[in-house]
Short mmCIF file of C-alpha atoms in Angstrom, two decimals:
data_model
loop_
_atom_site.label_atom_id
_atom_site.label_comp_id
_atom_site.label_asym_id
_atom_site.label_seq_id
_atom_site.Cartn_x
_atom_site.Cartn_y
_atom_site.Cartn_z
CA MET A 266 -164.41 140.79 86.98
CA LYS A 267 -160.74 139.89 87.40
CA LYS A 268 -159.37 140.17 90.90
CA HIS A 269 -156.86 142.84 89.88
CA GLU A 270 -159.65 145.16 88.62
CA LYS A 271 -161.79 147.20 90.95
CA THR A 272 -164.85 149.20 89.90
CA ILE A 273 -165.22 152.43 91.89
CA ALA A 274 -168.26 153.89 90.13
CA GLN A 275 -170.81 152.62 87.67
CA THR A 276 -173.61 154.13 85.59
CA ASN A 277 -175.95 152.52 83.07
CA GLU A 278 -177.26 154.61 80.20
CA GLY A 279 -179.24 152.78 77.52
CA SER A 280 -177.30 149.80 76.26
CA SER A 281 -173.88 151.21 77.17
CA GLN A 282 -172.21 150.71 80.49
CA ILE A 283 -169.94 153.47 81.77
CA GLU A 284 -167.66 152.81 84.72
CA VAL A 285 -164.58 154.11 86.44
CA SER A 286 -162.14 151.34 87.18
CA ILE A 287 -158.75 150.78 88.68
CA VAL A 288 -156.69 148.15 86.87
CA GLU A 289 -153.56 146.64 88.37
CA ILE A 290 -151.09 145.69 85.66
CA ASP A 291 -149.94 142.08 85.74
CA SER A 292 -146.76 140.61 84.25
CA ASP A 293 -148.51 139.69 80.99
CA GLN A 294 -149.65 143.29 80.45
CA ALA A 295 -146.34 144.89 81.45
CA GLY A 296 -144.10 146.42 78.81
CA GLN A 297 -146.76 147.92 76.55
CA ARG A 298 -147.35 151.63 76.09
CA LEU A 299 -150.21 153.20 78.02
CA ASP A 300 -151.97 154.40 74.84
CA ASN A 301 -151.79 150.96 73.21
CA PHE A 302 -153.09 149.33 76.41
CA LEU A 303 -156.11 151.65 76.47
CA ILE A 304 -156.79 151.33 72.73
CA ALA A 305 -156.89 147.54 73.03
CA ARG A 306 -159.02 147.64 76.19
CA LEU A 307 -161.52 150.33 75.16
CA LYS A 308 -162.70 148.83 71.89
CA GLY A 309 -165.12 151.13 70.10
CA VAL A 310 -163.64 154.33 71.58
CA PRO A 311 -161.99 156.63 68.99
CA ARG A 312 -158.23 156.94 69.36
CA SER A 313 -158.56 160.73 69.49
CA LYS A 314 -160.83 160.41 72.53
CA ILE A 315 -158.34 158.17 74.31
CA TYR A 316 -155.48 160.60 73.73
CA ASN A 317 -157.71 163.45 74.88
CA VAL A 318 -158.51 161.87 78.27
CA ILE A 319 -154.81 161.06 78.79
CA ARG A 320 -153.83 164.66 77.99
CA LYS A 321 -156.49 166.03 80.36
CA GLY A 322 -155.17 163.86 83.19
CA GLU A 323 -158.30 161.74 83.50
CA VAL A 324 -156.18 158.62 83.07
CA ARG A 325 -153.83 158.18 86.02
CA VAL A 326 -151.02 155.71 86.71
CA ASN A 327 -150.21 155.24 90.38
CA LYS A 328 -152.44 158.30 91.03
CA GLY A 329 -150.29 160.57 88.87
CA ARG A 330 -150.67 162.18 85.45
CA ILE A 331 -148.90 160.26 82.73
CA LYS A 332 -147.87 160.50 79.07
CA PRO A 333 -149.27 158.20 76.33
CA GLU A 334 -145.88 156.65 75.59
CA TYR A 335 -145.29 155.54 79.21
CA LYS A 336 -144.34 151.84 79.36
CA LEU A 337 -146.51 150.06 81.90
CA MET A 338 -144.84 147.98 84.62
CA ALA A 339 -146.14 145.05 86.63
CA GLY A 340 -147.88 146.37 89.74
CA ASP A 341 -148.82 149.73 88.21
CA SER A 342 -152.30 150.96 89.14
CA VAL A 343 -154.15 152.49 86.17
CA ARG A 344 -157.26 154.63 86.67
CA ILE A 345 -159.55 154.44 83.64
CA PRO A 346 -162.23 157.18 83.60
CA PRO A 347 -165.85 156.81 82.43
CA ILE A 348 -165.73 156.55 78.63
CA ARG A 349 -168.71 155.50 76.57
CA THR A 350 -167.85 152.67 74.21
CA ALA A 351 -169.74 151.95 71.01
CA GLU A 352 -173.43 151.19 71.51
CA ALA A 353 -174.44 147.58 71.10
CA GLY A 354 -175.21 146.85 67.48
CA THR A 355 -173.22 149.83 66.10
CA VAL A 356 -169.87 148.06 65.73
CA ALA A 357 -169.11 147.60 62.03
CA LYS A 358 -169.26 143.99 60.93
CA ALA A 359 -166.66 142.59 58.59
CA SER A 360 -168.03 141.17 55.35
CA HIS A 361 -167.74 137.47 54.59
CA GLN A 362 -165.68 138.42 51.54
CA MET A 363 -163.15 140.36 53.61
CA MET A 364 -162.86 137.61 56.22
CA ALA A 365 -162.39 135.02 53.47
CA LEU A 366 -159.74 137.20 51.81
CA LEU A 367 -157.79 137.58 55.07
CA ALA A 368 -158.12 133.87 55.83
CA ASP A 369 -156.51 133.16 52.45
CA SER A 370 -153.86 135.84 53.10
CA ILE A 371 -152.28 134.20 56.16
CA LEU A 372 -148.65 133.50 55.27
CA PHE A 373 -147.45 132.12 58.61
CA GLU A 374 -149.01 131.06 61.90
CA ASP A 375 -147.86 129.45 65.11
CA ASP A 376 -149.09 129.55 68.72
CA GLY A 377 -148.16 133.19 69.20
CA LEU A 378 -147.96 134.91 65.82
CA LEU A 379 -149.79 135.55 62.57
CA VAL A 380 -148.13 137.01 59.48
CA VAL A 381 -150.73 138.30 57.05
CA ASN A 382 -150.33 139.48 53.46
CA LYS A 383 -152.28 142.72 53.92
CA PRO A 384 -154.39 143.68 50.90
CA PRO A 385 -153.86 147.20 49.51
CA GLY A 386 -156.45 149.77 50.60
CA LEU A 387 -157.12 148.11 53.96
CA ALA A 388 -156.12 150.18 57.00
CA VAL A 389 -154.37 148.24 59.75
CA HIS A 390 -156.85 149.60 62.31
CA GLY A 391 -160.00 151.69 62.46
CA GLY A 392 -160.07 155.40 63.25
CA SER A 393 -160.16 158.77 61.46
CA GLY A 394 -163.35 157.87 59.60
CA ILE A 395 -162.37 154.22 59.05
CA THR A 396 -164.77 151.95 60.92
CA LEU A 397 -163.02 148.66 60.32
CA GLY A 398 -159.39 147.74 59.76
CA LEU A 399 -157.23 144.64 59.58
CA ILE A 400 -156.98 144.09 63.33
CA GLU A 401 -160.71 144.57 63.96
CA THR A 402 -161.53 142.11 61.18
CA LEU A 403 -159.13 139.51 62.56
CA ARG A 404 -160.69 139.86 66.02
CA GLN A 405 -164.13 139.22 64.53
CA MET A 406 -162.75 136.20 62.67
CA ARG A 407 -161.27 134.84 65.90
CA PRO A 408 -163.49 135.96 68.80
CA ASP A 409 -161.81 133.57 71.23
CA ALA A 410 -158.35 135.03 70.63
CA ARG A 411 -157.76 137.30 73.65
CA HIS A 412 -154.56 139.09 72.69
CA LEU A 413 -154.56 139.85 68.96
CA GLU A 414 -152.39 142.97 68.62
CA LEU A 415 -150.49 144.63 65.79
CA VAL A 416 -146.73 144.23 66.18
CA HIS A 417 -146.07 147.04 63.68
CA ARG A 418 -147.96 149.02 61.04
CA LEU A 419 -148.23 149.49 57.30
CA ASP A 420 -149.72 152.47 55.50
CA ARG A 421 -153.19 151.87 54.10
CA ASP A 422 -152.03 151.78 50.45
CA THR A 423 -149.04 149.54 51.19
CA SER A 424 -149.57 145.81 50.69
CA GLY A 425 -147.65 142.87 52.08
CA CYS A 426 -146.30 141.25 55.24
CA ILE A 427 -147.58 142.44 58.59
CA MET A 428 -147.20 140.71 61.96
CA VAL A 429 -150.06 140.25 64.44
CA ALA A 430 -149.22 138.85 67.88
CA LYS A 431 -151.54 136.27 69.45
CA LYS A 432 -149.79 136.40 72.83
CA ARG A 433 -148.50 139.29 74.93
CA SER A 434 -145.16 137.48 75.32
CA TYR A 435 -144.73 137.42 71.52
CA LEU A 436 -145.76 141.08 71.25
CA ARG A 437 -143.11 142.12 73.78
CA HIS A 438 -140.44 139.95 72.16
CA LEU A 439 -141.11 141.15 68.61
CA GLN A 440 -141.48 144.83 69.47
CA ALA A 441 -138.16 144.65 71.31
CA ALA A 442 -136.67 142.96 68.24
CA LEU A 443 -137.92 145.81 66.04
CA ARG A 444 -135.54 148.09 67.90
CA GLU A 445 -132.57 145.98 66.79
CA LYS A 446 -130.75 146.91 63.60
CA SER A 447 -130.85 143.61 61.71
CA ALA A 448 -132.33 140.14 61.88
CA GLY A 449 -128.82 138.76 62.23
CA ALA A 450 -128.45 140.61 65.54
CA GLY A 451 -131.70 139.17 66.84
CA GLY A 452 -133.86 141.88 65.35
CA ILE A 453 -136.43 141.96 62.56
CA GLN A 454 -135.50 142.53 58.94
CA LYS A 455 -138.15 144.19 56.77
CA VAL A 456 -137.86 144.01 53.00
CA TYR A 457 -139.93 146.09 50.58
CA GLN A 458 -140.19 146.38 46.82
CA ALA A 459 -140.89 149.76 45.25
CA LEU A 460 -141.09 151.20 41.76
CA VAL A 461 -139.42 154.60 41.56
CA MET A 462 -139.08 157.31 38.95
CA GLY A 463 -135.83 157.60 37.03
CA GLU A 464 -132.71 155.43 36.78
CA TRP A 465 -131.63 154.35 40.26
CA SER A 466 -127.84 154.22 40.54
CA LYS A 467 -126.29 150.83 41.34
CA ARG A 468 -123.91 152.75 43.61
CA CYS A 469 -126.72 154.08 45.82
CA HIS A 470 -126.90 151.48 48.57
CA ARG A 471 -127.80 153.56 51.63
CA VAL A 472 -129.61 156.76 52.50
CA ASN A 473 -128.70 158.00 55.97
CA ALA A 474 -130.68 161.20 56.56
CA PRO A 475 -132.64 162.44 59.63
CA LEU A 476 -136.42 162.64 59.23
CA LEU A 477 -138.73 165.19 60.85
CA LYS A 478 -142.53 165.11 60.97
CA MET A 479 -144.05 168.48 60.06
CA GLU A 480 -147.55 169.90 59.80
CA VAL A 481 -148.40 172.11 56.83
CA ALA A 482 -151.42 174.19 55.89
CA GLY A 483 -154.73 172.41 56.37
CA GLY A 484 -153.37 170.14 59.08
CA GLU A 485 -151.71 167.73 56.64
CA ARG A 486 -148.68 165.97 58.08
CA ILE A 487 -145.58 165.43 55.99
CA VAL A 488 -142.09 164.11 56.66
CA LYS A 489 -138.93 165.87 55.49
CA VAL A 490 -135.21 165.34 55.68
CA HIS A 491 -134.20 167.86 58.33
CA PRO A 492 -131.12 168.26 60.59
CA GLU A 493 -133.41 168.34 63.65
CA GLY A 494 -135.13 165.09 62.67
CA LYS A 495 -134.64 161.61 64.09
CA PRO A 496 -131.73 159.50 62.79
CA SER A 497 -133.01 157.38 59.87
CA LEU A 498 -131.30 154.81 57.70
CA THR A 499 -132.56 152.83 54.69
CA GLU A 500 -130.61 150.32 52.62
CA PHE A 501 -131.44 150.11 48.91
CA LYS A 502 -130.71 147.70 46.08
CA LEU A 503 -131.49 148.04 42.39
CA LEU A 504 -133.49 145.03 41.13
CA ARG A 505 -134.40 145.98 37.56
CA ARG A 506 -134.45 149.00 35.29
CA PHE A 507 -137.29 149.93 32.98
CA ASP A 508 -137.68 152.81 30.54
CA GLY A 509 -137.56 155.81 32.90
CA LEU A 510 -138.34 153.72 35.99
CA SER A 511 -136.52 151.43 38.44
CA LEU A 512 -137.67 148.53 40.59
CA ILE A 513 -135.76 148.65 43.88
CA GLU A 514 -135.53 146.74 47.13
CA ALA A 515 -135.65 148.79 50.33
CA ARG A 516 -134.69 147.66 53.81
CA PRO A 517 -135.54 150.24 56.49
CA ILE A 518 -133.07 149.88 59.35
CA THR A 519 -134.93 152.43 61.44
CA GLY A 520 -138.73 152.62 61.48
CA ARG A 521 -139.76 156.21 60.81
CA THR A 522 -143.05 157.36 59.29
CA HIS A 523 -142.90 157.38 55.45
CA GLN A 524 -139.19 156.53 55.68
CA ILE A 525 -138.79 154.65 52.40
CA ARG A 526 -140.87 157.17 50.48
CA VAL A 527 -138.97 160.21 51.77
CA HIS A 528 -135.50 158.64 51.54
CA ALA A 529 -136.18 157.60 47.94
CA GLN A 530 -137.40 161.12 47.17
CA TYR A 531 -134.26 162.53 48.83
CA ALA A 532 -132.17 160.32 46.53
CA GLY A 533 -133.99 161.89 43.57
CA HIS A 534 -136.39 159.02 42.84
CA SER A 535 -139.93 159.40 44.20
CA LEU A 536 -142.14 156.31 44.36
CA VAL A 537 -144.63 155.75 41.57
CA GLY A 538 -148.18 156.44 42.77
CA ASP A 539 -147.06 158.55 45.74
CA GLU A 540 -149.58 161.39 45.93
CA LYS A 541 -147.76 163.09 48.83
CA TYR A 542 -144.11 163.02 47.74
CA GLY A 543 -144.30 162.06 44.07
CA ASP A 544 -144.88 163.71 40.68
CA ASP A 545 -148.55 164.23 39.78
CA GLN A 546 -147.95 164.18 36.03
CA ILE A 547 -145.97 160.94 36.08
CA ASN A 548 -148.47 159.36 38.49
CA ALA A 549 -151.26 160.20 36.04
CA SER A 550 -149.40 158.50 33.19
CA MET A 551 -148.76 155.46 35.41
CA ARG A 552 -152.48 155.19 36.17
CA GLU A 553 -153.10 154.87 32.46
CA LEU A 554 -150.72 151.89 32.50
CA GLY A 555 -152.65 150.33 35.38
CA ILE A 556 -150.61 151.40 38.44
CA LYS A 557 -153.40 153.03 40.41
CA ARG A 558 -151.87 153.17 43.88
CA LEU A 559 -148.60 153.64 45.73
CA PHE A 560 -146.15 151.07 44.34
CA LEU A 561 -144.82 149.85 47.68
CA HIS A 562 -145.06 146.26 48.85
CA ALA A 563 -143.75 144.65 52.06
CA SER A 564 -142.28 141.61 50.33
CA ALA A 565 -140.57 139.79 53.21
CA LEU A 566 -139.95 139.62 56.94
CA ALA A 567 -137.15 137.78 58.73
CA PHE A 568 -137.29 137.32 62.50
CA TYR A 569 -136.52 135.06 65.44
CA LEU A 570 -139.38 133.60 67.44
CA PRO A 571 -139.11 133.54 71.25
CA GLU A 572 -136.82 130.81 72.57
CA SER A 573 -135.61 129.99 69.05
CA ASP A 574 -132.22 130.46 67.41
CA LYS A 575 -133.60 129.69 63.93
CA LEU A 576 -134.29 132.60 61.61
CA THR A 577 -137.85 132.52 60.24
CA ARG A 578 -138.39 134.18 56.86
CA VAL A 579 -141.83 134.88 55.40
CA GLU A 580 -142.37 136.20 51.87
CA ALA A 581 -145.35 137.76 50.11
CA PRO A 582 -145.42 137.76 46.31
CA LEU A 583 -146.02 141.01 44.47
CA PRO A 584 -149.82 141.39 44.19
CA LEU A 585 -151.50 141.25 40.81
CA ASP A 586 -152.46 144.95 40.77
CA LEU A 587 -148.71 145.77 40.78
CA ALA A 588 -147.26 142.71 39.04
CA ALA A 589 -149.52 142.92 35.98
CA PRO A 590 -148.67 146.51 34.93
CA LEU A 591 -145.01 145.93 35.85
CA GLY A 592 -144.94 143.11 33.32
CA ARG A 593 -146.06 145.55 30.61
CA LEU A 594 -143.11 147.90 31.11
CA ARG A 595 -140.09 147.79 28.78
CA VAL A 596 -137.02 146.39 30.53
CA VAL A 597 -133.74 148.26 30.06
CA GLU A 598 -130.52 146.22 30.32
#
């Protein structure tokens, strides 16, 4: 056990070990949110359980109740209550096919960062009925890598570039950069390609509209443009017009949930394949043409690595399941 961790109670039940521990945060762990720290540490524990013990006050920082979004500081003392992790042998194992696919999908790698071309349909992490996601698979592929952590997220149906930090220093640097407004200012530039319904106007370059998360009947969460929402800005560019459809480039300046999808809808052009914000009838006709999922692809990332003044750009080509049906559409000049 590390010297900055102290066990204050311990119980063995079957093959699981349950213990209460006090963890003193060191400089390498500082800067991350409490919930992310616990999720990474308590592998096998559902995210809902972790949020529940935080809400009930069973997790304490410096002996006080704390919120999930609290940013840990060096020297903080974190009390972690007894939580049963997954029983030995019950952790889902990644298939050889999935590990081979991800190995072939690495677009960039250095000492502190991986950029992966995430396949469509793969969640970035497990939870909510998903036993295995991108990050869990990468950890199984590289068991000696101590600090593999998602820098940001992509929706399950969205394909393309996603960053995974291999060092805490890179994670802190890149997450701070995500809060900047452009790669030119030292931040991270995200570029997406999307196919939308209708004829996108060449004059529509920006959608600046606040977004609010809402819960509707049945517990489903949606996002709407709302005056009480968070400030949200997306830059758009028309790439190509087809008969009744438009291929666009989207650059989210802010990073809100479903931002591109809702801003495009607000502009009058829902994304093809969007079951939440799109048109069911048009989506059905697109499935007949071969577009069977949300047409949204993270096509490029531009960022600065720590201690570097050179802009790194990584690109992911449009995957075959989107490129092939796109090639069958009639181009409109």
